[in-house]
Coordinates of C-alpha atoms and ligand atoms in Angstrom, one line a residue:
M1 CA 49.0 88.6 66.8
D2 CA 52.8 89.2 67.3
Q3 CA 52.4 92.8 66.2
T4 CA 50.4 94.4 69.0
H5 CA 51.5 98.0 68.5
E6 CA 54.1 100.3 67.1
V7 CA 56.7 101.9 69.4
I8 CA 56.3 105.6 68.8
N9 CA 56.9 108.9 70.6
Q10 CA 59.9 107.5 72.6
S11 CA 63.1 109.6 72.5
A12 CA 66.3 108.4 70.8
P13 CA 69.2 108.1 73.1
L14 CA 71.9 110.8 73.1
S15 CA 75.0 109.2 71.7
G16 CA 77.9 109.8 69.4
Y17 CA 78.3 113.5 70.1
N18 CA 81.1 115.7 71.3
L19 CA 80.6 116.6 75.0
F20 CA 83.0 119.5 74.9
T21 CA 82.1 121.3 71.7
T22 CA 78.4 121.1 72.5
N23 CA 78.9 122.5 76.0
R24 CA 78.7 126.3 75.5
P25 CA 78.7 127.3 79.2
L26 CA 81.9 125.3 79.8
R27 CA 83.6 126.7 76.8
D28 CA 82.8 130.3 77.6
A29 CA 84.0 129.9 81.2
L30 CA 87.2 128.3 80.0
A31 CA 87.8 131.0 77.5
F32 CA 87.5 133.6 80.3
H33 CA 89.9 131.9 82.7
S34 CA 92.3 130.5 80.1
P35 CA 92.1 132.9 77.1
G36 CA 93.9 131.4 74.1
H37 CA 94.2 127.9 75.5
D38 CA 94.6 125.1 73.0
D39 CA 91.3 123.2 73.2
A40 CA 92.3 120.3 71.0
P41 CA 92.9 117.9 73.9
L42 CA 89.4 118.7 75.3
R43 CA 87.8 118.3 71.9
A44 CA 89.5 114.9 71.7
L45 CA 88.3 114.0 75.2
G46 CA 84.8 115.3 74.4
E47 CA 84.6 113.0 71.4
T48 CA 85.8 110.0 73.4
A49 CA 83.4 110.7 76.3
G50 CA 80.4 110.9 73.9
A51 CA 81.2 107.9 71.8
A52 CA 78.7 105.0 71.8
E53 CA 81.4 102.5 72.4
M54 CA 82.5 104.3 75.6
Q55 CA 78.9 104.6 76.8
Q56 CA 78.6 100.8 76.4
H57 CA 81.8 100.4 78.6
A58 CA 80.2 102.7 81.2
R59 CA 77.1 100.5 81.3
L60 CA 79.0 97.3 81.5
A61 CA 81.4 98.5 84.2
N62 CA 78.4 99.4 86.3
V63 CA 76.4 96.3 85.7
H64 CA 79.3 93.9 86.3
A65 CA 80.4 95.2 89.7
P66 CA 83.9 94.4 91.0
L67 CA 84.4 91.1 92.7
L68 CA 86.7 90.4 95.7
H69 CA 88.9 87.4 95.8
S70 CA 90.2 87.4 99.4
H71 CA 91.7 83.8 99.1
D72 CA 92.5 81.4 96.3
R73 CA 90.9 78.0 96.1
F74 CA 93.7 76.5 98.2
G75 CA 93.0 78.9 101.1
R76 CA 95.9 81.3 100.5
R77 CA 95.2 85.0 100.8
V78 CA 95.3 86.9 97.5
D79 CA 93.4 90.1 98.3
Q80 CA 92.6 90.9 94.7
V81 CA 89.6 92.7 93.1
E82 CA 88.5 91.5 89.7
F83 CA 87.0 94.1 87.4
H84 CA 85.1 93.8 84.1
P85 CA 87.2 94.6 81.0
S86 CA 85.1 97.7 80.5
Y87 CA 86.3 99.1 83.8
H88 CA 89.9 98.9 82.5
A89 CA 88.8 100.5 79.2
L90 CA 87.4 103.4 81.1
M91 CA 90.4 103.7 83.4
S92 CA 92.8 103.5 80.5
A93 CA 90.9 106.3 78.7
A94 CA 90.9 108.6 81.8
V95 CA 94.6 108.1 82.3
R96 CA 95.4 108.5 78.6
H97 CA 93.6 111.9 78.7
G98 CA 95.7 112.9 81.7
L99 CA 92.9 113.2 84.3
H100 CA 95.1 111.7 87.1
G101 CA 98.5 113.1 88.0
S102 CA 99.6 114.5 84.6
A103 CA 98.6 118.1 85.3
W104 CA 101.4 118.3 87.9
A105 CA 103.9 117.8 85.1
G106 CA 102.0 120.2 82.8
G107 CA 102.5 123.8 82.0
P108 CA 100.4 126.9 82.8
G109 CA 96.7 126.1 82.5
A110 CA 97.2 122.4 83.0
H111 CA 94.9 122.2 86.0
M112 CA 92.2 124.2 84.4
E113 CA 92.3 121.9 81.4
R114 CA 92.3 118.9 83.6
A115 CA 89.4 120.2 85.6
A116 CA 87.3 120.7 82.4
G117 CA 88.3 117.2 81.3
F118 CA 87.4 115.7 84.6
M119 CA 83.9 117.2 84.3
L120 CA 83.5 115.9 80.8
F121 CA 84.6 112.4 81.7
T122 CA 82.2 112.4 84.7
E123 CA 79.4 112.8 82.3
L124 CA 80.4 109.5 80.8
E125 CA 81.2 107.5 84.0
A126 CA 81.8 108.9 87.5
S127 CA 82.8 105.9 89.6
V128 CA 86.1 105.0 87.8
L129 CA 87.2 108.6 88.5
C130 CA 87.6 107.8 92.2
P131 CA 91.1 106.3 91.9
V132 CA 91.9 108.8 89.1
S133 CA 91.0 111.7 91.4
M134 CA 93.0 110.3 94.3
T135 CA 96.0 109.9 92.1
Y136 CA 95.7 113.5 91.1
A137 CA 95.3 114.6 94.7
V138 CA 98.1 112.6 96.2
T139 CA 100.8 113.8 93.8
P140 CA 101.7 117.0 95.7
A141 CA 101.2 115.5 99.1
L142 CA 103.7 112.8 98.4
R143 CA 106.4 115.5 98.3
G144 CA 106.5 115.0 102.1
N145 CA 108.7 111.9 101.4
A146 CA 111.3 113.0 98.9
P147 CA 112.8 109.6 98.0
V148 CA 109.4 108.1 97.3
F149 CA 108.2 111.2 95.5
S150 CA 111.1 111.2 93.1
E151 CA 110.7 107.5 92.3
W152 CA 106.9 107.6 92.0
F153 CA 106.3 111.0 90.4
P154 CA 107.1 109.9 86.8
R155 CA 104.7 107.0 87.1
L156 CA 101.9 109.0 88.8
T157 CA 102.0 111.5 85.9
S158 CA 102.5 109.0 83.1
T159 CA 99.6 108.5 80.7
G160 CA 100.1 104.8 80.6
Y161 CA 97.5 102.7 82.5
D162 CA 98.9 99.5 84.0
P163 CA 96.6 97.5 86.3
R164 CA 99.0 94.7 87.1
L165 CA 99.8 94.0 90.8
V166 CA 103.6 94.1 90.5
P167 CA 106.3 96.3 92.1
A168 CA 105.9 99.9 90.9
A169 CA 109.4 99.8 89.4
Q170 CA 108.1 97.4 86.8
K171 CA 105.1 99.6 85.8
A172 CA 104.7 102.4 83.3
G173 CA 102.0 104.1 85.3
V174 CA 100.6 103.8 88.9
T175 CA 97.5 104.9 90.8
M176 CA 97.1 105.8 94.5
G177 CA 94.3 105.9 97.1
M178 CA 93.8 107.1 100.6
G179 CA 92.8 105.6 103.9
M180 CA 91.6 107.8 106.8
T181 CA 88.1 106.7 107.8
E182 CA 87.8 104.1 110.6
K183 CA 84.8 102.5 112.2
Q184 CA 84.8 104.8 115.2
G185 CA 85.2 108.0 113.3
G186 CA 85.5 109.5 109.8
S187 CA 85.1 113.2 110.1
D188 CA 86.9 113.1 113.4
V189 CA 90.0 111.3 112.2
R190 CA 91.7 112.1 115.6
A191 CA 89.8 109.0 116.8
N192 CA 91.9 106.7 114.5
T193 CA 93.2 103.7 116.4
T194 CA 95.5 102.1 113.8
Q195 CA 98.9 101.9 115.4
A196 CA 102.3 102.6 113.7
T197 CA 105.5 101.2 115.3
F198 CA 108.8 102.4 114.0
E199 CA 111.0 99.6 112.6
E200 CA 114.0 101.0 110.7
T201 CA 115.3 103.7 108.4
T202 CA 115.5 102.6 104.7
P203 CA 116.2 104.4 101.4
W204 CA 112.6 105.5 101.5
G205 CA 113.0 107.0 104.9
R206 CA 111.5 105.9 108.2
R207 CA 109.6 102.6 107.9
Y208 CA 106.8 101.6 110.3
R209 CA 104.7 98.6 110.9
L210 CA 101.0 99.3 110.9
V211 CA 98.3 97.3 112.8
G212 CA 94.7 98.3 112.6
H213 CA 92.0 98.8 110.0
K214 CA 90.2 101.3 107.7
W215 CA 86.4 101.1 107.4
F216 CA 86.2 102.8 104.0
F217 CA 89.1 102.2 101.6
S218 CA 88.2 102.9 98.0
A219 CA 89.9 101.5 95.0
P220 CA 92.0 98.9 97.0
M221 CA 93.7 97.8 93.8
C222 CA 95.7 101.0 93.6
D223 CA 99.4 100.6 93.8
A224 CA 99.8 102.5 97.0
F225 CA 97.9 104.6 99.6
L226 CA 98.4 107.5 101.9
V227 CA 97.0 106.4 105.3
L228 CA 96.7 107.8 108.8
A229 CA 97.9 105.9 111.8
Q230 CA 98.9 106.8 115.4
A231 CA 102.7 107.0 115.9
P232 CA 104.4 107.9 119.2
A233 CA 104.3 111.6 118.4
G234 CA 100.6 111.4 117.3
L235 CA 98.5 110.9 114.2
S236 CA 100.9 110.6 111.2
C237 CA 100.7 110.1 107.5
F238 CA 102.2 107.1 105.8
F239 CA 102.9 105.8 102.3
L240 CA 101.7 102.2 102.1
P241 CA 102.4 100.3 98.8
R242 CA 100.4 97.2 98.0
V243 CA 103.4 95.4 96.7
L244 CA 106.7 95.9 98.5
P245 CA 109.8 96.8 96.6
D246 CA 111.1 93.2 96.8
G247 CA 107.9 91.9 95.1
A248 CA 106.3 90.5 98.3
M249 CA 102.7 91.5 98.9
N250 CA 102.2 94.0 101.8
A251 CA 100.1 92.9 104.7
L252 CA 97.0 94.7 103.6
R253 CA 93.9 92.5 103.9
I254 CA 90.8 93.3 101.9
Q255 CA 88.0 92.1 104.2
R256 CA 85.0 92.8 102.0
L257 CA 83.7 95.2 99.4
K258 CA 80.9 97.7 100.4
D259 CA 77.5 97.1 98.9
K260 CA 76.8 100.7 97.9
L261 CA 73.8 102.7 96.6
G262 CA 75.6 103.8 93.5
N263 CA 79.2 104.2 92.4
K264 CA 79.0 100.6 91.3
A265 CA 82.0 100.3 89.0
N266 CA 84.3 101.4 91.7
A267 CA 85.4 99.0 94.5
S268 CA 85.1 100.5 98.0
S269 CA 86.5 98.1 100.6
E270 CA 87.1 97.5 104.3
V271 CA 90.7 96.6 105.0
E272 CA 92.9 95.5 107.8
F273 CA 96.6 96.2 108.2
A274 CA 98.2 93.1 109.7
G275 CA 101.7 94.5 110.3
A276 CA 101.8 96.3 106.9
Q277 CA 104.9 98.2 106.0
A278 CA 104.5 101.9 105.6
W279 CA 106.9 104.9 105.2
L280 CA 106.5 108.2 107.0
V281 CA 105.3 111.1 104.8
G282 CA 106.0 114.5 106.4
E283 CA 106.6 114.8 110.1
E284 CA 105.5 112.3 112.8
G285 CA 102.4 113.8 114.6
R286 CA 101.6 116.1 111.6
G287 CA 99.5 113.5 109.7
V288 CA 96.3 115.5 109.4
P289 CA 97.6 118.6 107.7
Q290 CA 99.8 116.3 105.5
I291 CA 96.9 114.2 104.2
L292 CA 94.6 117.2 104.0
E293 CA 96.8 118.5 101.2
M294 CA 95.4 115.6 99.3
G295 CA 91.9 116.0 100.7
T296 CA 91.8 119.6 99.4
L297 CA 92.2 118.4 95.9
T298 CA 89.7 115.5 96.1
R299 CA 87.2 118.1 97.4
L300 CA 87.9 120.1 94.3
D301 CA 87.1 117.0 92.3
C302 CA 83.8 116.4 94.2
A303 CA 82.7 119.8 93.0
L304 CA 83.9 119.2 89.5
G305 CA 82.4 115.7 89.4
T306 CA 79.0 116.9 90.6
T307 CA 79.1 119.7 88.0
G308 CA 79.7 117.1 85.3
L309 CA 76.9 114.9 86.5
M310 CA 74.5 117.9 86.5
R311 CA 75.4 118.7 82.9
Q312 CA 74.8 115.2 81.8
A313 CA 71.4 115.0 83.6
L314 CA 70.5 118.3 82.0
V315 CA 71.3 117.3 78.5
L316 CA 69.5 114.0 78.9
A317 CA 66.4 116.0 80.0
L318 CA 66.8 118.4 77.1
N319 CA 67.3 115.5 74.6
H320 CA 64.1 113.8 75.8
A321 CA 62.0 117.0 76.0
S322 CA 63.0 117.9 72.5
Q323 CA 61.6 114.6 71.1
R324 CA 58.8 113.5 73.4
K325 CA 55.3 114.8 72.7
A326 CA 52.4 115.2 75.2
F327 CA 49.1 116.9 74.7
G328 CA 50.0 117.6 71.1
Y329 CA 53.3 119.4 71.7
R330 CA 56.9 118.5 72.3
L331 CA 57.6 118.7 76.1
L332 CA 60.2 121.4 75.3
E333 CA 57.3 123.6 73.9
H334 CA 55.2 123.5 77.1
P335 CA 55.7 126.8 79.0
L336 CA 56.0 125.1 82.4
M337 CA 58.5 122.5 81.2
R338 CA 60.5 125.3 79.7
N339 CA 60.6 126.9 83.2
V340 CA 61.9 123.6 84.7
L341 CA 64.6 123.1 82.0
A342 CA 65.7 126.7 82.1
D343 CA 65.9 126.7 85.9
L344 CA 68.1 123.5 85.7
A345 CA 70.2 125.1 83.0
L346 CA 70.9 128.1 85.2
E347 CA 71.9 125.8 88.1
S348 CA 74.1 123.8 85.9
E349 CA 75.9 126.9 84.4
A350 CA 76.3 128.3 87.9
A351 CA 78.0 125.1 89.0
V352 CA 80.4 125.3 86.0
A353 CA 81.1 128.9 87.0
L354 CA 82.0 128.1 90.6
S355 CA 83.9 124.9 89.8
L356 CA 86.1 126.6 87.2
R357 CA 86.7 129.6 89.4
L358 CA 88.0 127.2 92.0
A359 CA 90.1 125.2 89.5
R360 CA 91.8 128.5 88.4
A361 CA 93.0 129.0 92.0
F362 CA 94.8 125.6 91.8
D363 CA 96.5 126.6 88.5
R364 CA 98.1 129.7 90.0
Q365 CA 99.9 128.2 93.0
D366 CA 102.2 131.2 93.5
D367 CA 99.5 133.9 93.4
A368 CA 98.7 135.2 96.9
H369 CA 95.0 136.1 96.1
E370 CA 94.5 132.7 94.5
A371 CA 95.9 131.0 97.5
L372 CA 93.2 132.6 99.7
M373 CA 90.5 131.8 97.1
R374 CA 91.7 128.2 97.2
R375 CA 91.3 128.1 100.9
V376 CA 87.8 129.7 101.0
L377 CA 86.2 128.3 97.9
T378 CA 87.2 124.7 98.3
P379 CA 84.8 124.0 101.2
V380 CA 82.2 126.4 99.7
A381 CA 82.1 124.7 96.3
K382 CA 82.2 121.2 97.7
Y383 CA 79.4 122.1 100.1
W384 CA 77.0 123.9 97.7
I385 CA 77.5 122.2 94.4
C386 CA 77.3 118.7 96.0
K387 CA 74.2 119.7 98.0
R388 CA 72.4 120.9 94.9
G389 CA 73.3 117.7 93.0
S390 CA 70.8 115.3 94.4
M391 CA 67.9 117.7 94.1
F392 CA 69.0 118.6 90.6
S393 CA 69.1 115.0 89.4
Q394 CA 65.7 114.2 90.8
E395 CA 64.2 117.1 88.8
A396 CA 66.1 116.1 85.7
M397 CA 64.9 112.5 86.1
E398 CA 61.3 113.7 86.4
C399 CA 61.6 115.4 83.0
L400 CA 62.0 111.8 81.5
G401 CA 58.8 110.7 83.3
G402 CA 58.7 107.0 84.2
N403 CA 61.6 106.1 81.8
G404 CA 63.9 108.2 84.0
Y405 CA 63.4 105.9 86.9
V406 CA 64.2 102.7 85.0
E407 CA 67.6 101.0 85.0
E408 CA 67.1 98.5 82.2
G409 CA 70.4 96.7 82.5
G410 CA 72.3 99.9 83.1
E411 CA 70.9 101.8 80.2
G412 CA 69.2 104.2 82.5
V413 CA 71.9 106.7 82.7
M414 CA 69.7 109.1 84.7
A415 CA 69.1 106.4 87.4
R416 CA 72.9 106.0 87.6
I417 CA 73.4 109.7 88.0
Y418 CA 70.8 109.9 90.7
R419 CA 72.4 107.1 92.7
E420 CA 75.8 108.7 92.3
M421 CA 74.9 112.2 93.4
P422 CA 74.8 111.9 97.2
L423 CA 78.2 110.4 97.3
N424 CA 80.2 113.5 96.5
S425 CA 78.3 115.3 99.3
I426 CA 79.3 112.7 101.9
W427 CA 82.9 111.6 101.1
E428 CA 85.9 113.8 101.6
G429 CA 84.1 115.8 104.3
A430 CA 80.3 115.8 104.5
G431 CA 78.2 119.0 104.3
N432 CA 78.6 120.2 107.9
I433 CA 82.3 119.5 107.9
M434 CA 82.7 121.7 104.8
A435 CA 80.6 124.5 106.3
L436 CA 82.6 124.4 109.5
D437 CA 85.8 124.5 107.4
L438 CA 84.6 127.7 105.9
L439 CA 84.4 129.3 109.3
R440 CA 88.0 128.2 109.9
A441 CA 89.1 129.6 106.6
L442 CA 87.6 133.0 107.4
K443 CA 90.0 133.3 110.3
K444 CA 93.0 132.8 108.1
R445 CA 95.5 135.5 107.2
D446 CA 98.4 135.0 104.8
D447 CA 102.0 136.0 105.3
R448 CA 101.2 139.6 104.0
G449 CA 98.5 139.9 106.7
Q450 CA 95.8 139.7 104.0
D451 CA 92.7 137.9 105.2
V452 CA 90.2 135.7 103.4
A453 CA 87.4 138.1 104.0
A454 CA 89.3 140.9 102.3
A455 CA 90.2 138.6 99.4
L456 CA 86.5 137.6 99.0
A457 CA 85.5 141.3 99.0
A458 CA 88.0 142.0 96.2
E459 CA 86.7 139.0 94.3
L460 CA 83.1 140.1 94.5
D461 CA 83.7 143.8 93.9
P462 CA 83.9 143.9 90.0
A463 CA 80.3 142.7 89.6
R464 CA 78.9 145.3 92.1
G465 CA 76.4 147.8 90.7
S466 CA 75.1 145.5 88.1
Q467 CA 72.1 144.0 89.9
P468 CA 70.3 145.1 93.1
G469 CA 69.9 141.6 94.5
Y470 CA 73.6 140.9 94.0
D471 CA 74.6 144.2 95.7
R472 CA 72.4 143.5 98.7
L473 CA 73.8 139.9 99.1
V474 CA 77.4 141.0 98.9
A475 CA 76.9 143.9 101.4
S476 CA 75.1 141.7 103.9
L477 CA 77.6 138.9 103.4
L478 CA 80.6 141.1 104.1
T479 CA 78.9 142.6 107.2
R480 CA 78.0 139.1 108.6
I481 CA 81.6 137.9 108.1
D482 CA 82.9 141.0 109.8
D483 CA 80.6 140.6 112.7
G484 CA 81.4 136.9 113.2
V485 CA 79.2 134.0 112.3
E486 CA 77.9 131.4 114.8
E487 CA 78.6 127.7 114.1
T488 CA 74.8 127.2 113.8
E489 CA 74.8 129.6 110.8
A490 CA 77.7 128.0 108.9
R491 CA 75.6 126.3 106.2
R492 CA 73.7 129.6 105.5
L493 CA 77.1 131.4 105.1
A494 CA 78.5 128.7 102.8
Q495 CA 75.4 128.9 100.6
D496 CA 75.6 132.7 100.4
V497 CA 79.3 132.8 99.6
A498 CA 78.6 130.2 96.8
L499 CA 75.7 132.1 95.3
A500 CA 77.7 135.4 95.4
V501 CA 80.7 133.9 93.7
Q502 CA 78.5 132.1 91.1
A503 CA 76.8 135.4 90.3
A504 CA 80.1 137.3 90.2
M505 CA 81.5 134.8 87.7
L506 CA 78.3 134.6 85.6
R507 CA 78.5 138.4 85.3
R508 CA 81.9 138.0 83.7
H509 CA 81.5 135.0 81.3
A510 CA 77.8 134.3 80.7
P511 CA 75.2 136.4 78.7
D512 CA 73.3 139.0 80.6
F513 CA 70.1 137.0 80.5
V514 CA 71.7 134.2 82.4
F515 CA 73.1 136.6 85.0
E516 CA 69.8 138.4 85.4
A517 CA 67.7 135.3 85.8
F518 CA 70.2 133.8 88.2
C519 CA 70.2 136.9 90.4
A520 CA 66.4 137.5 90.2
S521 CA 65.7 133.9 91.3
R522 CA 68.6 132.9 93.6
L523 CA 69.5 136.3 95.1
G524 CA 66.4 138.4 94.7
G525 CA 64.0 135.9 96.1
D526 CA 61.7 135.8 93.1
W527 CA 61.8 132.0 93.1
G528 CA 60.0 129.0 94.6
H529 CA 61.4 126.1 96.6
A530 CA 61.5 123.7 93.7
F531 CA 63.0 124.0 90.2
G532 CA 60.7 125.4 87.5
T533 CA 59.8 128.5 89.4
L534 CA 61.8 131.2 87.6
P535 CA 60.1 134.6 87.3
L536 CA 58.0 135.2 84.2
A537 CA 60.4 137.8 82.9
S538 CA 63.2 135.3 82.5
N539 CA 64.6 134.8 79.0
F540 CA 63.6 131.1 78.7
D541 CA 64.4 130.8 75.0
G542 CA 67.9 132.2 75.4
I543 CA 68.7 130.1 78.5
I544 CA 67.4 126.8 76.9
A545 CA 69.1 127.4 73.6
R546 CA 72.4 128.0 75.3
A547 CA 72.2 124.8 77.2
M548 CA 71.2 122.5 74.3
P549 CA 73.7 119.8 73.4
Y550 CA 72.8 120.2 69.7
Ligands
FAD1 C1 81.4 105.1 98.8 C2 82.4 105.7 99.8 C3 83.7 105.6 99.6 C4 84.6 106.1 100.6 N1 86.0 106.0 100.3 C5 86.8 106.4 101.3 C6 88.2 106.2 101.1 O1 88.7 105.7 100.1 N2 89.0 106.6 102.1 C7 88.6 107.2 103.3 O2 89.3 107.5 104.1 N3 87.2 107.4 103.4 C8 86.4 107.0 102.5 N4 85.0 107.2 102.7 C9 84.5 107.7 103.9 C10 84.0 109.1 104.0 O3 85.0 110.0 103.7 C11 83.3 109.3 105.3 O4 82.2 108.4 105.4 C12 83.0 110.7 105.6 O5 84.1 111.5 105.8 C13 82.1 110.8 106.9 O6 82.6 110.1 107.9 P1 81.8 109.1 108.8 O7 81.1 108.1 107.8 O8 82.6 108.5 109.9 O9 80.6 109.9 109.4 P2 80.7 110.9 110.7 O10 82.0 111.5 110.8 O11 80.1 110.1 111.9 O12 79.6 112.0 110.3 C14 78.2 111.8 110.3 C15 77.5 113.1 110.1 O13 77.8 114.0 111.2 C16 78.3 115.2 110.7 N5 79.2 115.8 111.7 C17 80.4 115.3 112.0 N6 81.1 116.1 112.9 C18 80.3 117.2 113.0 C19 80.4 118.4 113.8 N7 81.5 118.7 114.5 N8 79.4 119.3 113.7 C20 78.3 119.1 112.9 N9 78.1 117.9 112.2 C21 79.1 117.0 112.3 C22 78.8 115.0 109.3 O14 78.7 116.1 108.5 C23 77.9 113.8 108.9 O15 76.8 114.4 108.3 C24 84.1 106.7 101.7 C25 82.7 106.8 101.9 C26 81.9 106.3 101.0 C27 80.4 106.5 101.2

């Protein structure tokens, strides 16, 4: 009686496929923003990120969570985090593909390519990208300390991954993190109590002694961090290496690792600075704008990362629905399931459209219009895409039925995605903080007197006249911005700016049927409050075929 039944009608996992070549919406958006770009590096990354071996590393790195060794067995402090070898394999691949600081040493289009690569890698494993993203983000902010920048820049941009805890001078490549959040305040960093006392001027500039703590301090095994602390002139930004130039360990104590909902492969810690040595970056008292240069880029990555997670959740749902039968038909053949999958596909493509539009603004640093777009679209994309992420992954999970909810030793990729989703919405500025930042952005004028509202109008203009719902939204949006928006309405405004820009971009690089269905549902009100409620006239076949990973 060993043979009780045969396992039938269960889907085969999606493995060994190229995440880039099979992602039509991403390739079309890239071709629009970066015409003629060489996609060989993304093809190579797409192959890596879809490989069975890498999927196994992603599973293992999440199942075998990082382990803190605060002391050795003789009672001496060591403050080291031990990772599973699979974590290092993933980190090594991400760095080798230039997803950290490399874009800063690249030519035109390097940030677009890196943005697309970041999305693809997130589909494989999101949590190792925390230190990778922080390393990308810190590189320009570090210019605030020229001697440190010139010494560290080649290592921040190098494609060599070197996890050893040794002085940076002995390493081929380095990673960096950031420390702002304290127990008494994260969004309101002005509440920081960590104290910085000036000690002496060294070849790296003004050196201070830091005493205090950070309540959230991710990837504590990075080689250095930008941290905020109170100096005599006010909150200031400091460069704090883990190992000092003479090889001694800096006085950074890892108190414990956070026990998190998801993001399991990444270590997020609580730390104390027991007289740690740190060097001033930028001006004393100007710490918030200095570190926000970094924060702006990590916010970009939150939008990119969520977009990648959405795509992976979508293709898992499509893969399952293509194979699993119920009531005599494949799930993909049932009209109502087609509505759910098409609705998810639209949301996923709209996220790609907004994410890549924002990434383009980071590629064209000297373009005045792009600078205003960077300012306004960063909080908008971070707010809206990350807000949609959790809802999206719940619906995609439901497409897999009960199997979607099961972890099974880390094989349940959908469960991992679901646990990861809320994080991008919380860290680097939670939803309200992003919406309030949009209100601040709308007050901004550049050196030519051009304001953000005018730049937004110019951005939305080309798509006008193509769809009534779009025209109505854009007209009302511009009037509302002109009249002034109350703080209470900030989320509504962020949502509407996001939807308008998504539609404007879809008009330009997606097929008509995608643009039409997006506008009819999201802008025209012909839609319900859950996914799977697209209007009957939508081109379900076209939308689903475009989203299929094979
Ligand atoms: C896994 C993880 C890793 C992290 N890693 C790091 C790290 O490496 N470095 C680091 O510095 N931080 C890190 N953080 C911290 C994160 O950035 C903060 O948690 C986040 O910025 C929110 O701060 P807070 O937790 O103090 O919440 P609060 O600031 O108390 O906010 C709570 C809520 O109040 C809202 N709120 C705040 N002010 C206003 C307002 N004026 N109007 C309306 N609503 C408001 C917020 O939107 C939020 O919803 C990490 C967090 C997590 C979960």
